[in-house]
Coordinates of C-alpha atoms and ligand atoms in Angstrom, one line a residue:
Chain A
M102 CA 92.8 144.9 68.3
H103 CA 92.2 144.6 64.6
H104 CA 93.7 141.3 63.5
L105 CA 95.0 140.4 60.1
E106 CA 94.2 137.1 58.5
F107 CA 97.7 135.7 58.6
E108 CA 97.9 136.4 62.4
K109 CA 95.3 133.8 63.1
P110 CA 97.7 131.2 64.7
V111 CA 99.0 133.8 67.1
L112 CA 95.4 134.9 67.9
E113 CA 94.4 131.3 68.7
L114 CA 97.4 130.9 71.1
E115 CA 96.5 134.2 72.8
G116 CA 93.0 133.0 73.2
K117 CA 94.1 129.9 74.9
I118 CA 96.4 131.9 77.2
A119 CA 93.5 134.0 78.2
E120 CA 91.4 131.0 78.9
L121 CA 94.0 129.4 81.1
Q122 CA 94.5 132.6 83.0
H123 CA 90.8 132.7 83.6
M124 CA 90.8 129.1 84.9
S125 CA 93.7 129.5 87.2
Q126 CA 92.0 132.6 88.8
S127 CA 88.9 130.6 89.6
D128 CA 88.4 128.9 92.9
D129 CA 89.6 125.4 92.3
G130 CA 93.0 126.9 92.2
V131 CA 94.7 124.8 89.5
D132 CA 98.2 126.1 88.9
M133 CA 98.5 126.9 85.2
D134 CA 101.6 129.1 85.4
D135 CA 103.9 126.7 83.6
E136 CA 101.5 126.0 80.8
I137 CA 100.8 129.7 80.4
K138 CA 104.5 130.5 80.3
R139 CA 105.0 127.8 77.6
L140 CA 102.1 129.1 75.5
R141 CA 103.3 132.7 75.9
S142 CA 106.7 131.7 74.5
K143 CA 105.1 129.8 71.7
A144 CA 102.9 132.7 70.8
E145 CA 105.9 135.0 70.8
K146 CA 107.8 132.6 68.6
T147 CA 105.0 132.3 66.2
L148 CA 104.5 136.0 66.0
R149 CA 108.2 136.5 65.4
S150 CA 108.4 133.9 62.6
T151 CA 105.2 135.2 61.0
Y152 CA 106.5 138.7 60.9
Q153 CA 109.9 137.6 59.7
N154 CA 108.4 135.9 56.7
L155 CA 105.7 138.3 55.6
S156 CA 104.9 138.3 51.9
A157 CA 104.7 141.6 50.1
Q158 CA 100.9 141.4 50.1
E159 CA 100.9 140.8 53.9
I160 CA 103.3 143.8 54.4
V161 CA 100.8 145.9 52.4
Q162 CA 98.1 144.8 55.0
V163 CA 100.3 145.7 57.9
S164 CA 101.3 149.0 56.4
R165 CA 97.5 149.9 56.2
H166 CA 96.7 148.5 59.7
P167 CA 94.2 150.9 61.2
E168 CA 96.0 150.8 64.6
R169 CA 99.4 151.6 63.4
P170 CA 100.7 154.8 64.9
H171 CA 99.7 157.7 62.6
F172 CA 101.0 161.2 62.1
G173 CA 99.3 162.5 65.2
D174 CA 100.8 159.7 67.4
Y175 CA 104.3 160.6 66.2
I176 CA 103.6 164.3 67.0
K177 CA 102.5 163.4 70.5
G178 CA 105.3 160.8 70.9
M179 CA 108.4 162.7 69.6
I180 CA 107.6 166.4 69.1
E181 CA 107.4 169.0 71.8
A182 CA 105.7 172.3 71.5
F183 CA 104.0 171.3 68.3
T184 CA 102.4 174.3 66.8
P185 CA 100.2 173.5 63.9
L186 CA 100.1 175.9 61.0
A187 CA 97.2 176.0 58.7
G188 CA 96.2 177.0 55.2
D189 CA 97.7 177.4 51.8
R190 CA 97.0 181.1 51.6
T191 CA 95.3 180.5 48.3
F192 CA 92.2 178.5 48.7
G193 CA 91.8 176.6 51.9
E194 CA 93.1 174.4 54.7
D195 CA 93.6 170.7 54.0
E196 CA 93.5 168.5 57.0
A197 CA 94.8 165.5 55.1
L198 CA 98.3 166.9 55.3
I199 CA 99.1 168.4 58.7
G200 CA 102.2 170.5 59.4
G201 CA 103.7 173.0 61.7
L202 CA 106.6 174.0 64.0
G203 CA 107.8 171.8 66.8
R204 CA 110.8 170.7 68.7
F205 CA 112.3 167.4 67.9
R206 CA 114.6 166.3 70.8
G207 CA 115.2 170.0 71.5
R208 CA 115.7 171.2 68.0
P209 CA 113.2 173.5 66.4
C210 CA 112.0 172.1 63.1
V211 CA 109.2 172.1 60.6
I212 CA 107.3 168.8 60.6
M213 CA 104.6 167.7 58.3
G214 CA 102.8 164.6 57.0
Q215 CA 99.6 162.9 56.1
E216 CA 97.1 162.0 58.8
K217 CA 94.8 159.1 58.1
G218 CA 92.6 159.4 61.2
S219 CA 91.8 156.7 63.6
D220 CA 87.9 156.5 63.7
T221 CA 85.2 157.3 61.2
E222 CA 84.9 160.9 62.3
S223 CA 88.6 161.7 62.2
R224 CA 89.1 159.7 59.0
I225 CA 86.5 161.8 57.2
K226 CA 88.0 165.0 58.8
H227 CA 91.4 164.1 57.4
N228 CA 90.1 162.7 54.1
F229 CA 91.8 159.4 54.9
G230 CA 95.2 161.0 54.5
M231 CA 94.6 161.9 50.8
A232 CA 95.6 165.5 50.3
R233 CA 94.2 167.9 47.8
P234 CA 96.3 170.6 46.1
E235 CA 95.8 172.8 49.2
G236 CA 97.7 170.3 51.2
Y237 CA 100.7 170.3 48.9
R238 CA 100.6 174.1 48.7
K239 CA 100.6 174.3 52.5
A240 CA 103.6 171.9 52.4
Q241 CA 105.4 174.3 50.0
R242 CA 104.6 177.2 52.3
L243 CA 106.0 175.4 55.3
M244 CA 109.1 174.4 53.4
D245 CA 109.6 178.1 52.6
L246 CA 109.3 178.9 56.3
A247 CA 111.9 176.2 57.1
D248 CA 114.3 177.6 54.5
R249 CA 113.9 181.2 55.7
F250 CA 114.7 180.2 59.3
K251 CA 117.2 177.4 58.5
L252 CA 115.1 174.8 60.2
P253 CA 115.3 171.1 59.2
V254 CA 112.2 169.6 57.6
L255 CA 110.8 166.3 58.9
T256 CA 108.1 164.6 56.9
L257 CA 106.1 161.5 57.8
V258 CA 104.6 159.9 54.8
D259 CA 101.4 157.9 55.2
T260 CA 99.0 158.2 52.3
A261 CA 97.3 156.0 49.7
G262 CA 97.9 158.8 47.3
A263 CA 96.8 162.3 46.4
Y264 CA 93.0 162.7 46.3
P265 CA 91.4 162.0 43.0
G266 CA 88.5 164.4 42.7
V267 CA 87.0 167.0 40.4
G268 CA 87.9 169.9 42.7
A269 CA 91.5 168.6 43.2
E270 CA 91.9 168.4 39.4
E271 CA 90.4 171.9 38.8
R272 CA 92.7 173.4 41.4
G273 CA 95.8 171.8 39.9
Q274 CA 96.7 168.6 41.7
S275 CA 99.5 168.0 39.2
E276 CA 100.9 171.4 39.5
A277 CA 100.7 171.3 43.3
I278 CA 102.6 168.0 43.5
A279 CA 105.2 169.1 40.9
K280 CA 105.9 172.3 42.8
S281 CA 106.2 170.4 46.1
I282 CA 108.9 168.2 44.6
E283 CA 110.6 171.3 43.2
K284 CA 110.4 172.9 46.7
C285 CA 111.9 169.9 48.4
L286 CA 114.8 170.0 45.9
R287 CA 115.4 173.7 46.5
L288 CA 115.6 173.6 50.3
N289 CA 118.9 174.7 51.8
T290 CA 118.2 172.9 55.0
P291 CA 118.1 169.1 55.7
I292 CA 114.9 167.3 54.8
I293 CA 114.3 163.8 56.2
S294 CA 111.4 161.7 55.2
T295 CA 110.1 158.6 56.9
I296 CA 107.5 156.4 55.3
I297 CA 105.5 155.3 58.4
G298 CA 102.7 153.4 56.6
E299 CA 101.7 153.8 53.0
G300 CA 104.0 155.7 50.6
G301 CA 101.5 156.1 47.8
S302 CA 102.9 157.4 44.5
G303 CA 102.9 161.1 43.7
G304 CA 101.1 162.0 46.9
A305 CA 104.1 160.6 48.8
I306 CA 107.1 161.8 46.7
A307 CA 105.7 165.3 46.9
I308 CA 107.0 165.5 50.4
A309 CA 109.6 162.7 50.2
T310 CA 112.2 164.2 47.9
A311 CA 114.6 164.2 50.8
N312 CA 118.2 164.0 51.8
K313 CA 117.4 160.9 53.8
V314 CA 114.4 158.6 53.1
Y315 CA 113.7 156.0 55.8
M316 CA 111.1 153.3 55.8
L317 CA 109.6 151.5 58.7
E318 CA 110.1 147.8 58.3
N319 CA 106.4 147.1 57.4
S320 CA 105.7 150.2 55.4
I321 CA 105.3 150.3 51.6
Y322 CA 106.4 152.8 49.0
S323 CA 105.0 152.4 45.5
V324 CA 104.3 154.1 42.2
I325 CA 100.8 152.6 42.3
S326 CA 98.7 150.6 44.7
P327 CA 98.9 146.8 44.1
E328 CA 95.1 146.8 43.5
G329 CA 95.4 149.6 40.9
C330 CA 98.4 147.9 39.2
A331 CA 96.6 144.6 39.1
S332 CA 93.5 146.0 37.6
I333 CA 95.5 147.7 34.8
L334 CA 98.2 145.1 34.0
W335 CA 96.3 141.9 35.0
R336 CA 92.9 143.4 34.1
S337 CA 91.6 142.4 37.6
A338 CA 92.2 143.6 41.1
D339 CA 92.1 139.9 42.1
Y340 CA 95.8 139.8 41.2
A341 CA 96.8 142.4 43.8
K342 CA 99.0 139.8 45.5
D343 CA 101.0 139.2 42.4
A344 CA 101.2 142.9 41.8
A345 CA 102.4 143.6 45.3
E346 CA 105.2 141.1 44.8
A347 CA 106.1 142.4 41.3
L348 CA 106.2 146.1 42.3
K349 CA 109.0 145.6 44.8
L350 CA 107.4 147.9 47.2
T351 CA 108.7 146.7 50.6
A352 CA 111.4 148.4 52.6
K353 CA 113.8 145.5 52.0
D354 CA 113.4 145.6 48.2
L355 CA 113.7 149.4 48.0
K356 CA 116.8 149.4 50.1
K357 CA 118.3 147.0 47.7
L358 CA 117.3 149.2 44.7
G359 CA 119.0 152.2 46.4
I360 CA 115.7 154.1 46.6
I361 CA 115.7 154.4 50.4
D362 CA 118.5 155.0 52.8
E363 CA 117.6 153.0 55.9
I364 CA 115.0 150.5 57.2
I365 CA 113.7 151.2 60.7
S366 CA 113.0 148.0 62.6
E367 CA 109.5 147.6 64.1
P368 CA 108.6 146.1 67.5
L369 CA 107.7 142.4 67.5
G370 CA 104.5 141.9 65.6
G371 CA 104.5 145.4 63.9
A372 CA 104.3 149.0 65.0
Q373 CA 100.6 148.6 65.8
R374 CA 101.5 146.4 68.8
D375 CA 103.8 148.9 70.5
H376 CA 103.4 152.6 69.4
T377 CA 105.9 153.9 72.0
A378 CA 108.7 151.6 70.8
A379 CA 108.0 152.3 67.1
I380 CA 107.9 156.0 67.6
K381 CA 111.2 155.9 69.5
S382 CA 112.9 153.9 66.8
V383 CA 111.8 156.4 64.2
G384 CA 113.0 159.3 66.4
D385 CA 116.4 157.6 66.9
Q386 CA 116.9 157.2 63.2
I387 CA 115.8 160.8 62.4
E388 CA 118.2 162.1 65.1
K389 CA 121.0 160.1 63.5
G390 CA 120.2 161.5 60.1
L391 CA 120.1 165.1 61.3
K392 CA 123.5 164.6 63.1
E393 CA 125.0 163.4 59.9
M394 CA 124.1 166.7 58.3
D395 CA 124.8 169.0 61.3
E396 CA 128.1 170.4 60.0
L397 CA 127.1 170.8 56.4
D398 CA 126.6 174.0 54.6
G399 CA 123.1 174.6 53.1
M400 CA 124.4 174.6 49.6
V401 CA 126.1 171.3 50.2
I402 CA 123.0 169.8 51.7
R403 CA 121.0 170.9 48.6
A404 CA 123.7 169.6 46.1
R405 CA 123.9 166.2 47.8
R406 CA 120.2 165.8 47.8
R407 CA 120.1 166.5 44.1
Q408 CA 123.1 164.2 43.4
K409 CA 121.5 161.4 45.4
F410 CA 118.4 161.4 43.2
L411 CA 120.4 161.7 40.0
E412 CA 122.3 158.6 40.9
I413 CA 119.2 156.5 41.6
G414 CA 119.0 153.6 39.1
N415 CA 122.5 154.2 37.7
D416 CA 124.0 151.1 39.2
L417 CA 121.2 148.7 38.3
Chain B
M196 CA 81.7 169.9 6.7
N197 CA 82.3 168.8 3.2
W198 CA 79.7 166.6 1.6
I199 CA 82.0 165.2 -1.0
T200 CA 84.6 164.2 1.6
N201 CA 82.1 162.8 4.0
I202 CA 79.9 160.8 1.7
V203 CA 81.7 160.2 -1.6
R204 CA 85.2 159.4 -0.3
P205 CA 84.1 156.5 1.9
K206 CA 82.1 155.2 -0.9
I207 CA 85.0 155.3 -3.3
R208 CA 87.0 153.6 -0.6
A209 CA 84.3 150.9 -0.4
L210 CA 84.4 150.4 -4.1
V211 CA 88.1 149.9 -4.4
K212 CA 88.3 148.2 -1.1
S213 CA 91.2 146.1 0.2
K214 CA 92.8 145.2 -3.1
D215 CA 95.1 148.1 -3.8
V216 CA 94.2 150.6 -1.1
P217 CA 95.8 149.8 2.2
D218 CA 93.5 150.5 5.2
N219 CA 95.7 153.2 6.6
M220 CA 95.2 155.4 3.5
W221 CA 92.0 156.6 5.1
Q222 CA 91.4 157.4 8.7
K223 CA 88.2 158.4 10.5
C224 CA 88.2 161.6 12.4
P225 CA 87.4 160.7 16.0
E226 CA 85.6 164.0 16.5
C227 CA 83.5 164.6 13.3
D228 CA 83.7 161.1 11.8
A229 CA 84.9 162.4 8.4
M230 CA 87.1 160.1 6.4
L231 CA 90.5 161.7 6.1
F232 CA 93.0 160.9 3.4
H233 CA 96.5 160.3 4.7
R234 CA 98.2 162.7 2.3
D235 CA 95.8 165.5 3.2
L236 CA 96.3 164.7 6.9
D237 CA 100.0 164.8 6.5
K238 CA 99.9 168.2 4.9
N239 CA 97.7 169.4 7.7
M240 CA 100.0 168.2 10.5
N241 CA 97.5 165.5 11.4
V242 CA 94.8 168.0 12.2
C243 CA 91.3 167.2 10.8
Y244 CA 90.8 169.5 7.9
H245 CA 87.0 169.5 8.6
C246 CA 86.7 170.2 12.3
D247 CA 90.3 171.1 13.5
Y248 CA 90.5 168.0 15.7
H249 CA 94.1 167.4 16.6
L250 CA 95.0 163.7 16.0
K251 CA 98.1 162.4 17.5
L252 CA 101.2 163.4 15.7
D253 CA 104.2 161.0 15.6
V254 CA 107.5 162.2 17.0
D255 CA 109.4 162.5 13.7
S256 CA 106.6 164.5 12.0
R257 CA 106.4 166.7 15.1
M258 CA 110.1 167.5 15.0
K259 CA 109.8 168.3 11.3
T260 CA 107.0 170.8 11.9
L261 CA 109.1 172.6 14.5
F262 CA 112.7 173.0 13.3
D263 CA 113.9 175.3 10.4
K264 CA 113.6 173.5 7.1
G265 CA 112.5 170.5 9.1
K266 CA 116.1 169.7 9.9
Y267 CA 117.4 168.6 13.3
T268 CA 119.9 166.4 15.0
T269 CA 118.8 163.6 17.3
A270 CA 120.8 163.1 20.5
E271 CA 122.2 159.9 21.6
L272 CA 120.6 158.8 24.9
P273 CA 122.2 156.9 27.7
K274 CA 121.6 153.2 28.0
T275 CA 119.6 152.3 31.1
A276 CA 118.9 149.1 32.9
N277 CA 116.5 146.8 31.1
D278 CA 113.8 145.5 33.4
P279 CA 115.6 146.2 36.7
L280 CA 112.8 144.6 38.7
K281 CA 112.4 141.5 36.5
F282 CA 108.8 142.5 36.3
K283 CA 106.2 140.1 35.0
D284 CA 102.5 140.6 34.8
R285 CA 100.6 138.6 32.2
K286 CA 103.7 139.3 30.1
K287 CA 107.3 139.8 30.9
Y288 CA 108.3 143.5 30.9
S289 CA 111.5 142.5 29.0
D290 CA 109.3 141.1 26.3
R291 CA 107.1 144.1 26.2
L292 CA 110.2 146.3 25.8
K293 CA 111.4 144.1 22.9
E294 CA 108.0 144.3 21.2
H295 CA 107.9 148.1 21.5
R296 CA 111.4 148.5 20.3
A297 CA 110.7 146.4 17.3
K298 CA 107.4 148.3 16.7
T299 CA 108.8 151.8 17.1
G300 CA 112.4 151.4 16.2
R301 CA 113.3 153.3 19.4
D302 CA 115.0 152.2 22.6
D303 CA 112.3 153.9 24.7
A304 CA 109.5 156.4 24.8
I305 CA 111.5 159.6 24.4
V306 CA 113.4 161.4 21.6
V307 CA 115.7 164.3 22.1
A308 CA 116.6 166.6 19.2
H309 CA 118.2 169.9 18.8
G310 CA 118.4 172.3 15.9
P311 CA 117.5 175.8 14.8
M312 CA 114.1 177.2 15.3
G313 CA 113.8 180.6 13.7
G314 CA 117.6 180.6 13.7
Q315 CA 117.7 180.1 17.5
T316 CA 119.0 176.7 18.6
V317 CA 116.3 174.9 20.6
V318 CA 116.4 171.5 22.4
V319 CA 113.2 169.4 22.1
A320 CA 112.4 166.3 24.1
A321 CA 109.3 164.6 22.8
F322 CA 107.5 161.5 24.0
D323 CA 106.5 158.7 21.7
F324 CA 103.1 157.6 22.9
K325 CA 103.3 154.5 20.8
F326 CA 106.1 153.2 23.0
Q327 CA 104.2 151.8 26.0
G328 CA 101.8 154.7 26.2
G329 CA 104.7 157.1 26.6
S330 CA 105.1 155.9 30.1
M331 CA 108.0 157.2 32.2
G332 CA 110.7 154.9 33.5
S333 CA 114.4 155.4 34.0
A334 CA 115.1 155.7 30.2
V335 CA 112.6 158.6 29.9
G336 CA 114.0 160.2 33.0
D337 CA 117.5 160.0 31.6
G338 CA 116.3 161.3 28.3
I339 CA 114.9 164.5 30.0
L340 CA 118.1 164.9 31.9
T341 CA 120.1 164.5 28.7
A342 CA 117.9 167.1 27.0
A343 CA 118.5 169.5 29.9
R344 CA 122.3 168.9 29.7
I345 CA 122.4 169.7 26.0
A346 CA 120.2 172.8 26.5
V347 CA 122.7 174.1 29.1
Q348 CA 125.7 173.2 27.0
Q349 CA 124.3 174.9 23.9
N350 CA 122.8 177.8 25.8
A351 CA 119.5 176.9 24.3
P352 CA 115.9 176.9 25.4
L353 CA 114.3 173.5 26.3
L354 CA 110.9 172.5 25.0
V355 CA 109.4 169.3 26.3
I356 CA 106.4 167.7 24.7
P357 CA 104.9 165.0 26.9
A358 CA 102.4 162.4 25.6
S359 CA 102.2 160.0 28.4
G360 CA 99.8 158.0 30.5
G361 CA 102.1 158.5 33.5
A362 CA 104.7 156.3 35.3
R363 CA 106.0 153.0 33.9
M364 CA 104.5 150.7 36.4
Q365 CA 106.8 147.9 35.4
E366 CA 109.7 149.8 36.9
G367 CA 108.0 150.2 40.3
A368 CA 109.3 152.9 42.6
L369 CA 112.2 153.5 40.1
S370 CA 109.6 155.1 37.8
L371 CA 108.3 157.2 40.7
M372 CA 111.9 158.4 41.2
Q373 CA 111.8 159.9 37.7
M374 CA 109.5 162.6 39.1
P375 CA 112.2 164.2 41.2
R376 CA 114.9 163.3 38.6
T377 CA 113.1 165.1 35.8
T378 CA 112.4 168.0 38.1
I379 CA 116.1 168.3 38.7
A380 CA 116.6 168.5 34.9
V381 CA 114.1 171.4 34.9
E382 CA 116.0 173.1 37.7
Q383 CA 119.3 172.8 35.8
V384 CA 117.8 174.6 32.8
K385 CA 116.2 177.3 34.9
E386 CA 119.4 177.8 36.9
A387 CA 121.3 178.4 33.7
G388 CA 118.8 181.2 33.0
L389 CA 117.3 179.4 30.0
P390 CA 113.6 179.2 29.0
Y391 CA 111.8 175.9 29.8
V392 CA 108.6 175.5 27.8
V393 CA 106.1 172.6 28.0
L394 CA 103.7 171.7 25.3
L395 CA 101.1 169.4 26.8
T396 CA 99.8 167.0 24.3
D397 CA 97.2 164.2 24.4
P398 CA 97.4 162.6 27.0
T399 CA 99.5 164.0 29.8
T400 CA 98.5 162.4 33.0
G401 CA 99.7 160.8 36.3
G402 CA 103.3 161.1 37.4
V403 CA 104.3 162.9 34.2
S404 CA 101.8 165.6 34.7
A405 CA 102.8 165.9 38.4
S406 CA 106.4 166.6 37.7
F407 CA 108.4 168.3 34.9
A408 CA 105.3 168.7 32.7
M409 CA 103.7 171.3 35.1
L410 CA 106.9 173.3 35.8
G411 CA 107.3 175.2 32.5
D412 CA 108.1 178.9 32.5
I413 CA 105.4 178.9 29.9
Q414 CA 102.7 176.2 29.7
M415 CA 101.2 175.4 26.3
A416 CA 98.7 172.8 25.4
E417 CA 97.3 171.3 22.2
P418 CA 93.6 171.7 21.6
G419 CA 91.5 168.9 23.0
A420 CA 94.4 167.2 24.8
Q421 CA 93.5 165.3 27.9
I422 CA 95.6 166.6 30.8
G423 CA 95.2 165.7 34.5
F424 CA 96.6 163.9 37.5
A425 CA 94.1 161.2 38.2
G426 CA 92.5 159.1 35.5
R427 CA 88.8 159.8 34.7
R428 CA 87.8 156.3 35.8
V429 CA 89.5 156.6 39.2
I430 CA 87.8 159.9 39.8
E431 CA 84.4 158.6 38.7
E432 CA 84.8 155.6 41.0
T433 CA 85.8 157.8 43.9
I434 CA 83.1 160.5 43.7
R435 CA 80.5 158.3 42.0
E436 CA 79.3 161.2 39.9
Q437 CA 79.3 162.2 36.3
L438 CA 82.3 164.3 35.4
P439 CA 81.7 167.8 34.1
D440 CA 81.8 168.4 30.3
G441 CA 85.2 168.8 28.8
F442 CA 86.8 167.7 32.1
Q443 CA 90.6 167.6 32.0
T444 CA 90.8 168.9 28.4
A445 CA 93.4 171.5 27.5
E446 CA 90.6 174.1 27.3
Y447 CA 89.3 173.2 30.7
L448 CA 92.8 173.6 32.1
Q449 CA 93.1 177.0 30.5
D450 CA 89.7 178.0 32.0
H451 CA 91.1 177.0 35.4
G452 CA 94.3 179.0 35.0
M453 CA 96.6 175.9 34.7
V454 CA 98.0 176.7 31.2
D455 CA 99.0 179.9 29.5
M456 CA 97.6 179.1 26.1
V457 CA 96.0 176.4 23.9
V458 CA 97.9 176.6 20.6
H459 CA 96.7 175.3 17.2
R460 CA 99.4 173.0 15.7
K461 CA 99.7 175.3 12.7
D462 CA 100.6 178.2 15.0
L463 CA 102.9 176.4 17.3
R464 CA 106.2 177.0 15.6
D465 CA 105.7 180.7 15.1
T466 CA 104.5 181.0 18.7
L467 CA 107.6 179.2 20.0
I468 CA 109.9 181.3 17.9
R469 CA 108.3 184.5 19.1
I470 CA 108.5 183.5 22.8
F471 CA 112.0 182.1 22.7
G472 CA 113.1 185.2 20.8
M473 CA 111.8 187.4 23.6
L474 CA 113.0 185.2 26.5
M475 CA 116.5 184.8 24.9
K476 CA 116.4 188.6 24.1
T477 CA 117.5 188.0 20.5
E478 CA 117.4 190.9 18.0
I479 CA 114.3 191.0 15.8
K480 CA 115.1 189.4 12.5
K481 CA 113.3 190.5 9.4
T482 CA 110.9 187.6 9.7
A483 CA 111.1 184.2 11.2
K484 CA 108.9 183.0 8.3
S485 CA 111.8 183.2 5.9
E486 CA 113.3 180.3 7.7
A487 CA 110.1 178.3 7.9
P488 CA 110.4 174.6 6.8
A489 CA 110.8 174.1 3.1
K490 CA 107.7 173.3 1.1
D491 CA 108.6 169.6 0.7
D492 CA 109.0 169.1 4.4
I493 CA 105.9 170.7 5.7
V494 CA 103.0 172.7 4.3
V495 CA 100.7 174.6 6.4
E496 CA 97.4 174.8 4.6
E497 CA 94.7 177.2 5.2
K498 CA 91.7 175.7 6.9
K499 CA 89.1 174.5 4.4
Ligands
LIG736 ZN1 87.1 166.1 12.2

């Protein structure tokens, strides 16, 4: 497991436990059960208190943890009959943003999101979850499909941002994102977005202009990365920690600001420690959100989404 | 190129230097290096009269060049939260706001005006780049929404003129939320069957380019304007290559099919009147030129 710097005390305890376990298994047969039990509870307590008191910068690290469940894990864990659909019908297929049809707890839906990949090969294949215009145009296409067949749209957001490259600019990255936002707003079916890791700026909002926006406890959602912000406003990326704090990019802060609707709790020690539990929590929250909109007419769903965004910031 | 202007004027300037000629009387063209006299520049809408380079045009002058006789009404904009995040980098955001308000005499980076353009009422929302780089926070979002509301109320086309580096970082995710909010403004204008035209000016980048600014029924751009999603430096660092010539300029976007036209400042008003006239299906008047701005307000000179 990839460990983060601030997890060191827990790591040390876990090391000791392993050592004792090894000793008690050896021939001299010293019974270490009580000590192991004690250390286990201590490790758990330390993990709990560490994760309850994470700084914004530490949450940034957790949100980017390479072993957090990614888009593909959620598909495997909560979508049946997933049928990927490819291509923007204009230029190409963008594997940074995956989408398709699938059944979520029995309901047919359109599901899409950025996939970061989990090893070097898959990271390159998915361009580290940074979509080009083709990805956003595919998203628009899939939203049209959802609208036509009255299917809810579920999006899982996990991206450092839209890809900054010459080709992406030439093919209209700005326009692709703008049109995606417009398409989200025009949907006559429910759209629910969950930030599962990084919600990076325009690349995130392009598929997160939703009726319900949820965030996993240790995910982030921001207009700019703390490093980018620090290098502009503090003139040095060394101030990323200060920028992370100042940007108010954690789920807790964003709930307070009225930018997101709910925070989804993560398993003890973060989603990376228990994929199954994290994915189930996300699924439960999405199901709740869908049920809240079950009886609503398409026009009402669309009007409420618009109203919700119009009201953001009005009470601050 | 004009020898007298290039060589003699700077010399005259050097001779009479500093005592009675304030520095801002002369300005160097960033493109051809010619020294430009402020009165000549004013007359030429801040376009270099040697090489046609479009220098930045401040919002008030811009409005004057667009409306009939240079006359328009400025709309009152809603008050928004000051510094909702209590953001502080090397400086407090609240102090930055104060400074920019003092410097520009505006509450924030957007001005909304309405008035006749070739006889047709038009609503114009223009960014003031001098106010924190025209960055978009809640106040700018609310400004665009106000412009849309006025357009719908007055059954008038909406013209938005961005000049913005992107989102206002000091408002965090609230600034990101202006991307959907301004898109809603555009939706309201479009749903009312009214034209929505964007004039991209230098610069239009980041979150501004990736929302309302790319959703025009018609997309215009000023010559030479830098327009794009990602900053040049970010792209260079990502791809570690030299960027192509003219990358992210208005002309480059036109070549790549992203804008309808690149319009010279002197042709802008007539172009807008012509387009709005057709989209609003107004009867052809004798000539829109008869209602052009009075001579004192604006003079369009022939290129020298
Ligand atoms: Zn020049």
